[in-house]
Amino acid sequence: MQTPAVARPRTKPAETRQEELMDAAQALFLSQGVEATTISDIVAAADVAKGTFYTYFASRTEILQALAQRYTRQFMEEVDLAVQQQPAHDGVARLRAWIRANIELYVRTHALHDVVFANHHHHQRGNAERNAIQKQLREILEAGIAAGLWQLPAPQVTASLIYAGVHGATDDLIAAPAQDADAFIAAAVADCLRMVGISPASARGGKRH
């Protein structure tokens, strides 16, 4: 007896359709800029009707905001994966991993970052994306305090300084890509370790300077 064919769904799941719209918008924003991209361009690239766009997003600004949130989520997930690959008890290795992953990811995704955060500034108060990434770093610092690796009277301040320093310095690497990236990362890691009281020369042994 022949098995009856399973009918294919006539419409895609809402999550899939929303992601496809975001993917189409992202590609267009990167290739031709946000201002030059219309909603008609986005729906044409996603191969959907304009009404489908408005089912998920009220405007071009709203889809841009959704892309910013997705960028931050994916960025944090990749950084967290790099951190979690280090032993839970090795706070120095986890801090190193956080710094390296932030630099490498920012360099690799800076074009998209600059599109979705065109109206954001590092000094903007209440920047949820920046605050989320700083929270990730602060938790590493606080774990190091609890383990006796370093003494930080104000870990939130230290997290802000490291975050701003790492991302600000990485802009210099992006602007001059001919630099030795590995040497740049090693220098950034060494300076950040000094900020928490760890001598880079003794960091592998977990000793405080």
PDB file of N, CA, C and O in Angstrom, residues 29 34 64-75 106 109-122 124 127-133 163 167:
ATOM      1  N   PHE A  29      20.304  46.727   3.773  1.00  0.00           N
ATOM      2  CA  PHE A  29      20.887  47.817   4.551  1.00  0.00           C
ATOM      3  C   PHE A  29      22.404  47.833   4.395  1.00  0.00           C
ATOM      4  O   PHE A  29      23.031  48.893   4.328  1.00  0.00           O
ATOM      5  N   VAL A  34      20.581  52.206   4.810  1.00  0.00           N
ATOM      6  CA  VAL A  34      19.231  52.199   5.363  1.00  0.00           C
ATOM      7  C   VAL A  34      18.332  53.198   4.649  1.00  0.00           C
ATOM      8  O   VAL A  34      17.198  52.882   4.263  1.00  0.00           O
ATOM      9  N   LEU A  64      14.724  47.720  11.841  1.00  0.00           N
ATOM     10  CA  LEU A  64      16.114  48.061  12.173  1.00  0.00           C
ATOM     11  C   LEU A  64      16.383  47.797  13.653  1.00  0.00           C
ATOM     12  O   LEU A  64      17.443  47.275  14.027  1.00  0.00           O
ATOM     13  N   GLN A  65      15.404  48.153  14.505  1.00  0.00           N
ATOM     14  CA  GLN A  65      15.546  47.888  15.934  1.00  0.00           C
ATOM     15  C   GLN A  65      15.599  46.387  16.212  1.00  0.00           C
ATOM     16  O   GLN A  65      16.370  45.928  17.067  1.00  0.00           O
ATOM     17  N   ALA A  66      14.798  45.617  15.493  1.00  0.00           N
ATOM     18  CA  ALA A  66      14.811  44.166  15.657  1.00  0.00           C
ATOM     19  C   ALA A  66      16.163  43.590  15.240  1.00  0.00           C
ATOM     20  O   ALA A  66      16.683  42.662  15.871  1.00  0.00           O
ATOM     21  N   LEU A  67      16.755  44.147  14.193  1.00  0.00           N
ATOM     22  CA  LEU A  67      18.072  43.706  13.759  1.00  0.00           C
ATOM     23  C   LEU A  67      19.132  44.033  14.807  1.00  0.00           C
ATOM     24  O   LEU A  67      20.063  43.245  15.027  1.00  0.00           O
ATOM     25  N   ALA A  68      18.996  45.179  15.454  1.00  0.00           N
ATOM     26  CA  ALA A  68      19.943  45.555  16.508  1.00  0.00           C
ATOM     27  C   ALA A  68      19.847  44.583  17.676  1.00  0.00           C
ATOM     28  O   ALA A  68      20.874  44.153  18.231  1.00  0.00           O
ATOM     29  N   GLN A  69      18.629  44.224  18.040  1.00  0.00           N
ATOM     30  CA  GLN A  69      18.444  43.271  19.138  1.00  0.00           C
ATOM     31  C   GLN A  69      18.999  41.898  18.776  1.00  0.00           C
ATOM     32  O   GLN A  69      19.634  41.230  19.588  1.00  0.00           O
ATOM     33  N   ARG A  70      18.789  41.478  17.524  1.00  0.00           N
ATOM     34  CA  ARG A  70      19.319  40.182  17.093  1.00  0.00           C
ATOM     35  C   ARG A  70      20.844  40.204  17.067  1.00  0.00           C
ATOM     36  O   ARG A  70      21.493  39.233  17.463  1.00  0.00           O
ATOM     37  N   TYR A  71      21.399  41.325  16.614  1.00  0.00           N
ATOM     38  CA  TYR A  71      22.862  41.457  16.582  1.00  0.00           C
ATOM     39  C   TYR A  71      23.436  41.284  17.985  1.00  0.00           C
ATOM     40  O   TYR A  71      24.388  40.528  18.203  1.00  0.00           O
ATOM     41  N   THR A  72      22.852  41.978  18.952  1.00  0.00           N
ATOM     42  CA  THR A  72      23.348  41.906  20.320  1.00  0.00           C
ATOM     43  C   THR A  72      23.200  40.500  20.881  1.00  0.00           C
ATOM     44  O   THR A  72      24.110  39.970  21.523  1.00  0.00           O
ATOM     45  N   ARG A  73      22.045  39.878  20.633  1.00  0.00           N
ATOM     46  CA  ARG A  73      21.822  38.524  21.143  1.00  0.00           C
ATOM     47  C   ARG A  73      22.852  37.543  20.580  1.00  0.00           C
ATOM     48  O   ARG A  73      23.444  36.752  21.310  1.00  0.00           O
ATOM     49  N   GLN A  74      23.066  37.608  19.280  1.00  0.00           N
ATOM     50  CA  GLN A  74      24.020  36.693  18.658  1.00  0.00           C
ATOM     51  C   GLN A  74      25.445  36.989  19.097  1.00  0.00           C
ATOM     52  O   GLN A  74      26.245  36.066  19.307  1.00  0.00           O
ATOM     53  N   PHE A  75      25.762  38.270  19.248  1.00  0.00           N
ATOM     54  CA  PHE A  75      27.096  38.671  19.711  1.00  0.00           C
ATOM     55  C   PHE A  75      27.355  38.097  21.102  1.00  0.00           C
ATOM     56  O   PHE A  75      28.387  37.468  21.352  1.00  0.00           O
ATOM     57  N   TYR A 106      33.746  41.934  16.952  1.00  0.00           N
ATOM     58  CA  TYR A 106      33.512  43.320  16.552  1.00  0.00           C
ATOM     59  C   TYR A 106      34.188  43.596  15.207  1.00  0.00           C
ATOM     60  O   TYR A 106      33.599  44.219  14.314  1.00  0.00           O
ATOM     61  N   THR A 109      32.124  41.820  12.481  1.00  0.00           N
ATOM     62  CA  THR A 109      30.734  42.255  12.263  1.00  0.00           C
ATOM     63  C   THR A 109      30.563  43.769  12.319  1.00  0.00           C
ATOM     64  O   THR A 109      29.434  44.247  12.407  1.00  0.00           O
ATOM     65  N   HIS A 110      31.659  44.512  12.232  1.00  0.00           N
ATOM     66  CA  HIS A 110      31.534  45.959  12.453  1.00  0.00           C
ATOM     67  C   HIS A 110      30.664  46.653  11.407  1.00  0.00           C
ATOM     68  O   HIS A 110      30.003  47.650  11.717  1.00  0.00           O
ATOM     69  N   ALA A 111      30.628  46.130  10.187  1.00  0.00           N
ATOM     70  CA  ALA A 111      29.787  46.771   9.164  1.00  0.00           C
ATOM     71  C   ALA A 111      28.322  46.707   9.563  1.00  0.00           C
ATOM     72  O   ALA A 111      27.591  47.705   9.475  1.00  0.00           O
ATOM     73  N   LEU A 112      27.880  45.537  10.027  1.00  0.00           N
ATOM     74  CA  LEU A 112      26.498  45.395  10.485  1.00  0.00           C
ATOM     75  C   LEU A 112      26.270  46.207  11.755  1.00  0.00           C
ATOM     76  O   LEU A 112      25.228  46.862  11.902  1.00  0.00           O
ATOM     77  N   HIS A 113      27.226  46.185  12.667  1.00  0.00           N
ATOM     78  CA  HIS A 113      27.127  46.977  13.899  1.00  0.00           C
ATOM     79  C   HIS A 113      26.878  48.446  13.568  1.00  0.00           C
ATOM     80  O   HIS A 113      26.008  49.095  14.150  1.00  0.00           O
ATOM     81  N   ASP A 114      27.645  48.978  12.611  1.00  0.00           N
ATOM     82  CA  ASP A 114      27.528  50.397  12.283  1.00  0.00           C
ATOM     83  C   ASP A 114      26.190  50.719  11.626  1.00  0.00           C
ATOM     84  O   ASP A 114      25.695  51.842  11.735  1.00  0.00           O
ATOM     85  N   VAL A 115      25.589  49.735  10.955  1.00  0.00           N
ATOM     86  CA  VAL A 115      24.273  49.954  10.348  1.00  0.00           C
ATOM     87  C   VAL A 115      23.191  49.963  11.410  1.00  0.00           C
ATOM     88  O   VAL A 115      22.367  50.888  11.472  1.00  0.00           O
ATOM     89  N   VAL A 116      23.167  48.940  12.268  1.00  0.00           N
ATOM     90  CA  VAL A 116      22.046  48.812  13.206  1.00  0.00           C
ATOM     91  C   VAL A 116      22.167  49.752  14.403  1.00  0.00           C
ATOM     92  O   VAL A 116      21.168  50.027  15.074  1.00  0.00           O
ATOM     93  N   PHE A 117      23.389  50.237  14.661  1.00  0.00           N
ATOM     94  CA  PHE A 117      23.568  51.163  15.778  1.00  0.00           C
ATOM     95  C   PHE A 117      24.016  52.540  15.302  1.00  0.00           C
ATOM     96  O   PHE A 117      24.727  53.248  16.007  1.00  0.00           O
ATOM     97  N   ALA A 118      23.587  52.924  14.122  1.00  0.00           N
ATOM     98  CA  ALA A 118      24.014  54.204  13.558  1.00  0.00           C
ATOM     99  C   ALA A 118      23.632  55.380  14.442  1.00  0.00           C
ATOM    100  O   ALA A 118      24.336  56.389  14.487  1.00  0.00           O
ATOM    101  N   ASN A 119      22.527  55.256  15.170  1.00  0.00           N
ATOM    102  CA  ASN A 119      22.060  56.369  16.009  1.00  0.00           C
ATOM    103  C   ASN A 119      22.401  56.170  17.484  1.00  0.00           C
ATOM    104  O   ASN A 119      21.942  56.919  18.333  1.00  0.00           O
ATOM    105  N   HIS A 120      23.215  55.147  17.787  1.00  0.00           N
ATOM    106  CA  HIS A 120      23.625  54.911  19.164  1.00  0.00           C
ATOM    107  C   HIS A 120      25.033  55.446  19.369  1.00  0.00           C
ATOM    108  O   HIS A 120      25.824  55.551  18.446  1.00  0.00           O
ATOM    109  N   HIS A 121      25.328  55.766  20.590  1.00  0.00           N
ATOM    110  CA  HIS A 121      26.669  56.212  20.949  1.00  0.00           C
ATOM    111  C   HIS A 121      27.087  55.474  22.203  1.00  0.00           C
ATOM    112  O   HIS A 121      26.266  55.103  23.037  1.00  0.00           O
ATOM    113  N   HIS A 122      28.406  55.272  22.349  1.00  0.00           N
ATOM    114  CA  HIS A 122      28.886  54.540  23.515  1.00  0.00           C
ATOM    115  C   HIS A 122      28.525  55.257  24.818  1.00  0.00           C
ATOM    116  O   HIS A 122      28.381  54.638  25.866  1.00  0.00           O
ATOM    117  N   GLN A 124      25.761  56.916  25.311  1.00  0.00           N
ATOM    118  CA  GLN A 124      24.314  57.078  25.463  1.00  0.00           C
ATOM    119  C   GLN A 124      23.815  56.399  26.730  1.00  0.00           C
ATOM    120  O   GLN A 124      24.035  55.231  26.961  1.00  0.00           O
ATOM    121  N   ASN A 127      21.654  52.658  27.152  1.00  0.00           N
ATOM    122  CA  ASN A 127      21.871  51.828  25.970  1.00  0.00           C
ATOM    123  C   ASN A 127      21.779  50.370  26.383  1.00  0.00           C
ATOM    124  O   ASN A 127      22.695  49.807  26.976  1.00  0.00           O
ATOM    125  N   ALA A 128      20.647  49.731  26.087  1.00  0.00           N
ATOM    126  CA  ALA A 128      20.388  48.372  26.572  1.00  0.00           C
ATOM    127  C   ALA A 128      21.387  47.370  26.022  1.00  0.00           C
ATOM    128  O   ALA A 128      21.790  46.434  26.727  1.00  0.00           O
ATOM    129  N   GLU A 129      21.798  47.544  24.765  1.00  0.00           N
ATOM    130  CA  GLU A 129      22.729  46.602  24.162  1.00  0.00           C
ATOM    131  C   GLU A 129      24.089  46.661  24.854  1.00  0.00           C
ATOM    132  O   GLU A 129      24.679  45.641  25.217  1.00  0.00           O
ATOM    133  N   ARG A 130      24.588  47.867  25.038  1.00  0.00           N
ATOM    134  CA  ARG A 130      25.870  48.034  25.728  1.00  0.00           C
ATOM    135  C   ARG A 130      25.778  47.506  27.149  1.00  0.00           C
ATOM    136  O   ARG A 130      26.685  46.813  27.636  1.00  0.00           O
ATOM    137  N   ASN A 131      24.687  47.820  27.838  1.00  0.00           N
ATOM    138  CA  ASN A 131      24.529  47.384  29.227  1.00  0.00           C
ATOM    139  C   ASN A 131      24.492  45.865  29.340  1.00  0.00           C
ATOM    140  O   ASN A 131      25.017  45.295  30.303  1.00  0.00           O
ATOM    141  N   ALA A 132      23.880  45.185  28.366  1.00  0.00           N
ATOM    142  CA  ALA A 132      23.806  43.729  28.410  1.00  0.00           C
ATOM    143  C   ALA A 132      25.190  43.109  28.281  1.00  0.00           C
ATOM    144  O   ALA A 132      25.532  42.149  28.996  1.00  0.00           O
ATOM    145  N   ILE A 133      26.016  43.644  27.387  1.00  0.00           N
ATOM    146  CA  ILE A 133      27.365  43.108  27.204  1.00  0.00           C
ATOM    147  C   ILE A 133      28.236  43.424  28.414  1.00  0.00           C
ATOM    148  O   ILE A 133      29.037  42.601  28.863  1.00  0.00           O
ATOM    149  N   TYR A 163      35.107  47.546  28.984  1.00  0.00           N
ATOM    150  CA  TYR A 163      34.237  47.514  27.803  1.00  0.00           C
ATOM    151  C   TYR A 163      34.569  48.671  26.864  1.00  0.00           C
ATOM    152  O   TYR A 163      34.778  48.473  25.659  1.00  0.00           O
ATOM    153  N   HIS A 167      36.340  48.118  23.119  1.00  0.00           N
ATOM    154  CA  HIS A 167      35.623  48.462  21.898  1.00  0.00           C
ATOM    155  C   HIS A 167      36.181  49.719  21.244  1.00  0.00           C
ATOM    156  O   HIS A 167      36.232  49.808  20.008  1.00  0.00           O
TER     157      HIS A 167
END
